[in-house]
Coordinates of C-alpha atoms and ligand atoms in Angstrom, one line a residue:
M1 CA 5.9 26.8 12.9
K2 CA 7.3 26.0 16.4
Q3 CA 4.1 27.1 18.0
H4 CA 2.2 24.8 15.7
Q5 CA 4.4 21.9 16.6
L6 CA 4.0 22.6 20.3
S7 CA 0.2 22.6 20.1
Q8 CA 0.4 19.3 18.2
A9 CA 2.6 17.8 20.9
V10 CA 0.2 19.1 23.7
E11 CA -2.7 17.6 21.8
A12 CA -0.9 14.2 21.4
A13 CA 0.0 14.1 25.1
H14 CA -3.6 14.8 26.1
I15 CA -5.0 12.1 23.7
A16 CA -2.4 9.6 25.1
E17 CA -3.6 10.4 28.6
I18 CA -7.2 9.7 27.8
R19 CA -6.2 6.4 26.1
T20 CA -4.3 5.3 29.2
A21 CA -7.1 6.2 31.6
V22 CA -9.8 4.5 29.5
R23 CA -7.6 1.4 29.1
Q24 CA -7.1 1.2 32.9
L25 CA -10.8 1.5 33.6
C26 CA -11.7 -1.2 30.9
R27 CA -9.1 -3.6 32.4
R28 CA -11.4 -4.0 35.4
Y29 CA -14.1 -5.3 33.1
G30 CA -12.4 -8.2 31.4
E31 CA -13.7 -10.2 28.4
D32 CA -15.4 -12.7 30.6
Y33 CA -17.6 -9.9 31.9
W34 CA -18.8 -9.2 28.3
L35 CA -19.2 -12.9 27.5
T36 CA -21.5 -13.3 30.5
L37 CA -23.6 -10.3 29.5
D38 CA -23.8 -11.6 25.9
R39 CA -25.0 -15.0 27.1
N40 CA -27.5 -13.6 29.6
R41 CA -28.6 -10.6 27.4
G42 CA -27.5 -8.4 30.4
Y43 CA -26.8 -4.7 30.4
P44 CA -23.3 -3.5 31.7
T45 CA -24.8 -1.3 34.3
D46 CA -21.6 -1.2 36.5
F47 CA -19.4 -0.5 33.5
V48 CA -21.6 2.3 32.2
R49 CA -21.9 3.8 35.7
E50 CA -18.1 3.8 36.1
L51 CA -17.4 5.2 32.7
T52 CA -19.9 8.0 33.4
A53 CA -18.5 8.7 36.9
A54 CA -15.0 9.0 35.5
G55 CA -16.3 11.6 33.1
F56 CA -15.7 9.7 29.9
L57 CA -19.3 9.3 28.7
T58 CA -19.9 13.0 29.2
V59 CA -16.8 14.4 27.7
L60 CA -18.9 16.4 25.2
I61 CA -20.9 18.3 27.8
P62 CA -19.5 21.8 28.3
E63 CA -17.8 22.5 31.7
A64 CA -20.5 25.1 32.5
Y65 CA -23.0 22.2 32.7
G66 CA -20.7 19.8 34.6
G67 CA -19.0 18.0 31.8
A68 CA -15.4 17.9 30.5
G69 CA -16.1 20.3 27.6
L70 CA -14.0 18.3 25.2
G71 CA -14.6 17.6 21.6
L72 CA -15.6 14.7 19.3
R73 CA -11.9 13.9 18.8
E74 CA -11.5 13.0 22.5
A75 CA -14.9 11.2 22.5
A76 CA -13.8 9.1 19.6
V77 CA -10.6 8.0 21.4
V78 CA -12.8 6.9 24.4
M79 CA -15.0 4.8 22.2
E80 CA -12.0 3.3 20.3
E81 CA -10.3 2.3 23.5
V82 CA -13.5 0.8 24.9
C83 CA -13.8 -1.4 21.8
R84 CA -10.1 -2.3 21.7
S85 CA -10.4 -3.6 25.2
G86 CA -12.9 -6.3 24.1
A87 CA -16.0 -4.5 25.4
H88 CA -19.2 -4.0 23.4
A89 CA -19.5 -0.2 23.2
G90 CA -23.1 -0.5 21.8
A91 CA -24.3 -0.5 25.4
C92 CA -23.3 3.1 26.0
H93 CA -22.1 5.0 22.9
A94 CA -25.4 6.7 22.1
Q95 CA -25.2 9.2 24.9
M96 CA -22.2 10.7 23.1
Y97 CA -23.9 11.3 19.8
V98 CA -27.4 12.0 21.0
M99 CA -25.8 14.7 23.1
G100 CA -24.8 16.6 20.0
S101 CA -28.5 17.2 19.1
V102 CA -29.1 18.7 22.6
L103 CA -26.0 20.7 22.6
R104 CA -26.5 22.2 19.2
H105 CA -30.3 22.5 19.1
G106 CA -31.5 22.5 22.7
N107 CA -32.7 25.8 24.2
D108 CA -31.1 27.3 27.4
E109 CA -34.0 25.9 29.5
Q110 CA -33.5 22.3 28.1
K111 CA -29.7 22.5 28.6
K112 CA -30.0 23.7 32.2
R113 CA -32.6 21.1 32.9
Y114 CA -30.9 18.0 31.4
L115 CA -27.2 18.5 30.9
P116 CA -26.0 18.8 34.5
A117 CA -28.1 15.7 35.5
I118 CA -26.6 13.8 32.5
A119 CA -23.1 14.9 33.5
A120 CA -23.7 13.7 37.1
G121 CA -24.9 10.3 35.9
E122 CA -28.5 10.9 37.3
L123 CA -30.1 10.9 33.8
R124 CA -29.4 8.6 30.9
L125 CA -29.8 10.0 27.4
Q126 CA -29.1 6.7 25.6
S127 CA -31.8 6.4 23.0
F128 CA -32.3 7.7 19.5
G129 CA -35.7 6.9 17.8
V130 CA -35.6 7.2 14.0
T131 CA -35.9 3.9 12.2
E132 CA -39.4 2.6 11.3
P133 CA -40.4 -0.9 10.1
T134 CA -42.1 0.2 6.8
T135 CA -39.7 2.9 5.7
G136 CA -36.2 1.9 6.8
T137 CA -33.5 4.1 5.4
D138 CA -36.0 6.3 3.7
T139 CA -36.1 8.5 6.9
T140 CA -38.0 11.5 5.5
N141 CA -40.9 9.1 4.5
L142 CA -41.4 8.0 8.1
K143 CA -44.9 7.5 9.3
T144 CA -44.9 8.3 13.0
T145 CA -46.9 11.5 13.5
A146 CA -46.8 14.2 16.2
R147 CA -50.0 16.3 16.2
R148 CA -50.2 19.6 18.0
D149 CA -53.0 19.7 20.6
G150 CA -52.9 22.9 22.6
D151 CA -49.7 22.8 24.7
V152 CA -48.9 19.2 23.9
F153 CA -48.1 17.0 20.9
R154 CA -49.8 13.6 20.5
I155 CA -47.5 10.9 19.1
N156 CA -48.8 7.9 17.1
G157 CA -46.8 5.3 15.1
Q158 CA -44.1 2.7 15.4
K159 CA -40.3 2.5 15.5
V160 CA -38.0 -0.5 15.2
W161 CA -34.5 -1.3 16.4
I162 CA -34.5 1.4 19.0
S163 CA -31.5 0.5 21.2
R164 CA -31.0 0.9 24.9
I165 CA -34.5 2.4 25.4
E166 CA -35.0 0.1 28.5
H167 CA -31.8 1.6 30.0
S168 CA -32.5 5.2 29.2
D169 CA -34.4 8.0 30.8
L170 CA -34.6 10.2 27.7
M171 CA -35.0 9.5 24.0
V172 CA -34.6 11.8 21.1
L173 CA -37.5 11.0 18.8
L174 CA -38.1 12.0 15.2
A175 CA -41.8 12.3 14.0
R176 CA -43.7 14.1 11.3
T177 CA -45.5 17.2 12.4
T178 CA -46.6 18.4 8.9
P179 CA -47.8 15.9 6.3
R180 CA -45.3 15.3 3.5
D181 CA -47.7 16.5 0.8
Q182 CA -47.9 19.9 2.6
V183 CA -44.2 20.8 2.5
D184 CA -42.0 21.9 -0.3
K185 CA -39.1 19.5 0.6
K186 CA -39.4 16.1 2.1
T187 CA -36.9 17.0 4.8
Q188 CA -39.3 19.7 6.0
G189 CA -42.2 19.1 8.5
L190 CA -40.3 16.6 10.7
S191 CA -39.7 17.5 14.3
A192 CA -37.4 16.2 17.1
F193 CA -38.6 15.6 20.6
L194 CA -37.0 14.8 23.9
V195 CA -39.2 12.0 25.3
D196 CA -39.2 11.2 29.0
V197 CA -39.1 7.4 28.7
Q198 CA -39.9 6.6 32.3
T199 CA -43.2 8.5 32.3
A200 CA -44.1 7.5 28.7
V201 CA -44.0 3.7 29.3
G202 CA -47.6 2.5 29.9
N203 CA -48.9 6.0 29.0
G204 CA -48.9 5.7 25.2
L205 CA -45.5 4.0 24.8
T206 CA -45.1 0.2 24.6
I207 CA -41.7 -1.4 24.3
A208 CA -41.1 -4.8 22.9
P209 CA -37.5 -6.2 23.0
I210 CA -36.1 -7.8 19.8
D211 CA -34.3 -11.1 20.1
S212 CA -31.2 -10.3 17.9
M213 CA -27.8 -11.6 16.9
I214 CA -25.9 -9.3 19.3
N215 CA -26.5 -8.0 22.8
H216 CA -27.6 -4.5 21.7
H217 CA -30.8 -4.1 23.7
S218 CA -32.8 -3.1 20.6
C219 CA -36.6 -2.8 20.8
E220 CA -39.7 -2.1 18.8
L221 CA -41.7 0.9 20.0
F222 CA -45.4 1.4 19.7
F223 CA -46.9 4.9 20.2
D224 CA -50.6 5.2 20.9
D225 CA -51.5 8.9 21.6
L226 CA -48.3 9.5 23.7
V227 CA -48.5 13.0 25.1
V228 CA -45.3 15.0 24.9
P229 CA -45.3 18.6 26.3
R230 CA -44.5 21.4 23.8
E231 CA -41.4 22.4 25.8
N232 CA -39.8 19.1 24.9
L233 CA -39.6 20.0 21.2
L234 CA -35.9 20.0 20.3
G235 CA -35.1 22.8 17.9
E236 CA -37.8 24.4 15.8
E237 CA -41.0 22.6 14.9
G238 CA -40.7 21.3 11.3
H239 CA -36.8 21.4 11.4
G240 CA -36.2 18.2 13.2
F241 CA -34.3 16.6 10.3
R242 CA -31.5 19.1 10.8
V243 CA -31.4 18.3 14.5
I244 CA -31.1 14.6 13.7
L245 CA -28.6 15.1 11.0
D246 CA -26.1 16.9 13.3
G247 CA -26.4 13.9 15.6
M248 CA -25.9 11.5 12.7
N249 CA -22.5 12.9 11.7
A250 CA -21.3 12.6 15.2
E251 CA -22.7 9.1 15.3
R252 CA -20.9 8.0 12.2
I253 CA -17.6 9.4 13.4
L254 CA -17.9 7.7 16.8
I255 CA -19.0 4.4 15.3
A256 CA -16.0 4.6 12.9
A257 CA -13.8 5.1 16.0
E258 CA -15.4 2.0 17.5
C259 CA -14.6 0.0 14.4
V260 CA -11.0 1.2 14.6
G261 CA -11.0 -0.1 18.1
D262 CA -12.5 -3.4 17.0
G263 CA -10.0 -3.7 14.2
R264 CA -7.1 -3.1 16.5
Y265 CA -8.5 -5.6 19.0
F266 CA -8.7 -8.3 16.2
I267 CA -5.1 -7.4 15.0
D268 CA -3.7 -7.6 18.5
K269 CA -5.4 -11.0 19.1
A270 CA -4.5 -12.4 15.6
S271 CA -0.8 -11.4 15.8
A272 CA -0.4 -12.6 19.3
Y273 CA -1.9 -16.0 18.4
A274 CA 0.1 -16.2 15.2
R275 CA 3.3 -15.7 17.3
E276 CA 2.4 -18.4 19.8
R277 CA 0.5 -21.1 18.0
V278 CA 2.9 -23.8 16.8
V279 CA 1.9 -26.2 14.0
F280 CA 4.3 -28.2 11.8
G281 CA 7.0 -27.3 14.3
R282 CA 6.9 -23.5 13.9
P283 CA 4.7 -20.6 14.8
I284 CA 1.9 -20.2 12.3
G285 CA 2.8 -16.5 11.9
Q286 CA 6.0 -17.6 10.3
N287 CA 4.0 -18.6 7.3
Q288 CA 3.4 -15.5 5.1
G289 CA 0.0 -17.0 4.2
V290 CA -1.0 -16.3 7.8
Q291 CA 1.1 -13.1 8.4
F292 CA 0.2 -11.1 5.3
P293 CA -3.5 -10.9 5.8
I294 CA -2.9 -9.6 9.4
A295 CA -0.4 -7.1 8.1
R296 CA -2.9 -5.9 5.4
C297 CA -5.6 -5.4 8.0
Y298 CA -3.2 -3.3 10.1
A299 CA -2.6 -1.1 7.1
E300 CA -6.4 -0.7 6.4
V301 CA -7.2 0.1 10.0
E302 CA -4.4 2.7 10.3
A303 CA -5.7 4.4 7.1
A304 CA -9.3 4.4 8.5
S305 CA -8.1 5.8 11.7
L306 CA -6.6 8.8 10.0
M307 CA -10.0 9.4 8.3
V308 CA -11.7 9.3 11.7
E309 CA -9.3 11.9 13.1
K310 CA -9.9 14.2 10.1
A311 CA -13.7 13.9 10.3
A312 CA -13.7 14.5 14.1
E313 CA -11.4 17.6 13.7
L314 CA -13.7 19.1 11.1
F315 CA -16.7 18.4 13.3
D316 CA -15.1 20.0 16.3
A317 CA -14.2 23.1 14.2
G318 CA -17.8 23.4 13.2
E319 CA -16.9 22.8 9.6
P320 CA -19.1 20.7 7.2
C321 CA -18.0 17.0 7.7
G322 CA -20.7 14.9 6.0
A323 CA -18.4 13.5 3.4
E324 CA -15.6 12.7 5.9
A325 CA -17.9 11.2 8.5
N326 CA -19.4 8.9 5.9
V327 CA -16.1 7.9 4.4
A328 CA -14.6 7.3 7.8
K329 CA -17.6 5.1 8.8
M330 CA -17.4 3.1 5.6
L331 CA -13.7 2.5 5.6
A332 CA -13.5 1.7 9.3
S333 CA -16.5 -0.7 9.3
E334 CA -15.1 -2.6 6.3
A335 CA -11.6 -2.7 7.8
S336 CA -12.8 -4.0 11.2
W337 CA -14.9 -6.7 9.5
R338 CA -12.0 -7.9 7.4
A339 CA -9.8 -7.8 10.5
G340 CA -12.4 -9.9 12.3
D341 CA -12.5 -12.4 9.5
V342 CA -8.7 -12.7 9.4
C343 CA -8.7 -13.1 13.2
M344 CA -11.2 -15.9 12.9
Q345 CA -9.1 -17.6 10.2
T346 CA -5.9 -17.2 12.2
H347 CA -7.4 -18.9 15.2
G348 CA -8.6 -21.9 13.2
G349 CA -11.2 -24.0 15.1
F350 CA -10.5 -22.2 18.4
A351 CA -12.1 -19.0 16.9
F352 CA -15.4 -20.8 17.4
A353 CA -14.9 -21.3 21.1
K354 CA -16.7 -18.6 23.0
E355 CA -14.0 -18.5 25.7
Y356 CA -11.7 -16.9 23.0
H357 CA -14.2 -14.0 22.7
I358 CA -13.5 -13.5 19.0
E359 CA -16.8 -14.8 17.6
R360 CA -18.7 -12.3 19.9
K361 CA -16.7 -9.4 18.6
F362 CA -17.0 -10.7 15.1
R363 CA -20.8 -10.6 15.4
E364 CA -20.7 -7.2 17.0
T365 CA -18.5 -5.5 14.4
R366 CA -20.7 -6.8 11.6
L367 CA -23.5 -4.5 12.6
Y368 CA -21.6 -1.4 11.5
Q369 CA -21.9 -2.1 7.8
I370 CA -25.7 -1.9 8.3
A371 CA -26.3 0.5 11.1
P372 CA -26.5 3.4 11.7
I373 CA -26.3 3.6 7.9
S374 CA -25.6 0.9 5.4
T375 CA -22.6 1.0 3.0
N376 CA -24.8 1.4 -0.1
L377 CA -26.3 4.5 1.3
I378 CA -22.8 5.9 2.1
L379 CA -21.7 5.2 -1.5
S380 CA -24.8 6.9 -2.7
Y381 CA -24.1 10.0 -0.6
I382 CA -20.5 10.1 -2.0
G383 CA -21.7 9.6 -5.5
E384 CA -24.3 12.4 -5.3
H385 CA -23.1 14.9 -2.8
V386 CA -19.3 14.7 -3.3
L387 CA -19.0 13.6 -6.9
G388 CA -22.0 15.4 -8.3
M389 CA -23.5 12.4 -10.0
P390 CA -27.3 12.1 -10.5
R391 CA -29.5 11.2 -7.5
S392 CA -30.8 7.6 -7.7
F393 CA -33.7 7.7 -5.4
Ligands
LIG401 C1 -28.7 -3.9 16.3 C2 -29.3 -2.7 15.7 C3 -29.4 -1.5 16.4 C4 -30.0 -0.4 15.9 N1 -30.2 0.7 16.7 C5 -31.0 1.8 16.2 C6 -31.3 2.9 17.1 O1 -31.0 2.9 18.2 N2 -32.1 3.9 16.5 C7 -32.6 3.8 15.3 O2 -33.3 4.8 14.9 N3 -32.2 2.8 14.4 C8 -31.5 1.8 14.9 N4 -31.1 0.7 14.0 C9 -31.7 0.7 12.7 C10 -30.6 0.9 11.6 O3 -30.2 2.3 11.6 C11 -31.2 0.4 10.3 O4 -31.3 -1.0 10.3 C12 -30.3 0.8 9.1 O5 -30.3 2.2 8.9 C13 -30.8 0.2 7.8 O6 -32.2 0.4 7.7 P1 -33.2 -0.9 7.4 O7 -32.8 -2.0 8.3 O8 -34.6 -0.5 7.4 O9 -32.7 -1.4 5.9 P2 -33.4 -0.9 4.5 O10 -33.6 0.5 4.4 O11 -34.6 -1.8 4.4 O12 -32.3 -1.4 3.5 C14 -32.1 -2.8 3.3 C15 -30.9 -3.0 2.4 O13 -31.1 -2.4 1.1 C16 -30.2 -1.5 0.8 N5 -30.8 -0.3 0.1 C17 -32.0 0.3 0.4 N6 -32.2 1.3 -0.4 C18 -31.2 1.3 -1.3 C19 -30.9 2.1 -2.5 N7 -31.7 3.1 -2.9 N8 -29.8 1.9 -3.1 C20 -29.0 0.9 -2.8 N9 -29.2 0.1 -1.7 C21 -30.3 0.3 -1.0 C22 -29.5 -1.0 2.1 O14 -28.2 -0.6 1.9 C23 -29.6 -2.3 2.9 O15 -28.5 -3.1 2.8 C24 -30.5 -0.4 14.5 C25 -30.3 -1.6 13.7 C26 -29.8 -2.7 14.3 C27 -29.7 -3.9 13.5

C-alpha cells in the first residue's frame, strides 16, 4: 500500500514538473503571437522548433532513438498545457500520434532511419493522410490505390483536409493495395506508407491549400502515379488499417487532452473576467446567472480530464483502450465547446473583439466535435462495440 502511494506521488511530481516546464515555454509565445498567425495564416515555426528542441514534441520516442521515452500520459499533459496557454496545438500535435504508428509498426530499419532524426528536430513527421472527399468517415471504402510495380508502389487518388503537409517531411498515408471485392473483410487490403513529402511534391503529388475557418494548414492532395519505394511500407501489406487504428486511439486521447486544455483556458478567462467586470455596481460574477454556467463547465472539464487520464494509462499499459479513447474525446470536446460558449457569453460584446482571443479559441475548439472523428461516429462505436447493439452501417 505504501509502495503504491509512493509511486503515485512520484508520478504526480513528474507530471507537475512537465506542466511547469511547458507553461514556461508557452509564456514566451503569448496570445498576440497566435492572433497574428491566425490573421496571416502563418505557421508557428519558432514555437514548434522550441517545443521540439526542449524534447516535448518527441516525448514518445524511446531513449535509444534520442527521445525521452515517456508515455502518452506525459504527451497528453504537454498538449493540454499548450492549449491552456492560448496556443493552437493543431500546428504540431500530429507528430505525437503519427509517431505511435511508426513506433508500433515500423521495422528496425525504419526506426533507425527516421526516429533519431525526428528526435533531433531534423525531420518533421506531421502529416496523416486518411480522409478522402468522396468517402469521408467510411475509411475502409477509400478510393486511393497503391499498385505494386516491382520494388515500388504507384499511388493514385485524392485526399482532403490533410493538415500540416506543407510543414512536414514525412506523411503516413493510407491506400488500398487489394480491391475491396477481393478481400474477406473491408478492413483488409489497405496498406500504410511513409511518404517522403519533399521528394513527392511535383513528382506525382500536388498539394492545394484549403481556405478554412481556422488556421490548421489543411490541404487537398492529388496523387498521380506517385512512386513510393517498397521499403516505405509501414507494417505488413494489406494490414494498414491496424497501423492507422493504433495511431487513431493515440490521436483521440491527445485531442481530448487538448480539449481539456481549451476548456481550462476558457474557464480561467471567464472566471477572471467575471471577477473583474463591474456592471450595475457589482462584479458580474456575483450574479449566479453568470457564475453557475462557469462552475458547471469546471465540473464537466474535470470529469473529462479523468477520462483522458484513464485512457492514456490503458494505452501506455498496452491494454485495449478504444472505448476509453472515444469516450474521453467525446466528453472533452463537448466540455471545451460548452466552456467556450460560456466564456463568450461571460465576456458579452468584448468576446467578439479579436484582441480578447476568445473567438479564435472558440473557432479552434469547435473542430474537435468533427475531427478526427465526429461525435455521431463515437456514439455509434459505443453503441456497437461497448454495448453490443446492432451495427447501423
Ligand atoms: C480542419 C480539419 C483538419 C483535418 N485534418 C485531417 C488530417 O490531417 N488527416 C486526415 O486524414 N483527415 C483530416 N481531417 C478530416 C476529418 O477527420 C474528417 O472531416 C472527419 O473524420 C469527418 O469526415 P467528413 O468530413 O468526411 O464527414 P462525413 O463522413 O461526410 O460526415 C458528415 C456528417 O455526417 C455524420 N455521419 C456520417 N455517417 C453517419 C452515420 N452512419 N451515422 C450517423 N452520423 C453519420 C457525421 O457524424 C458528420 O457529422 C480534418 C478535418 C478538418 C475540418
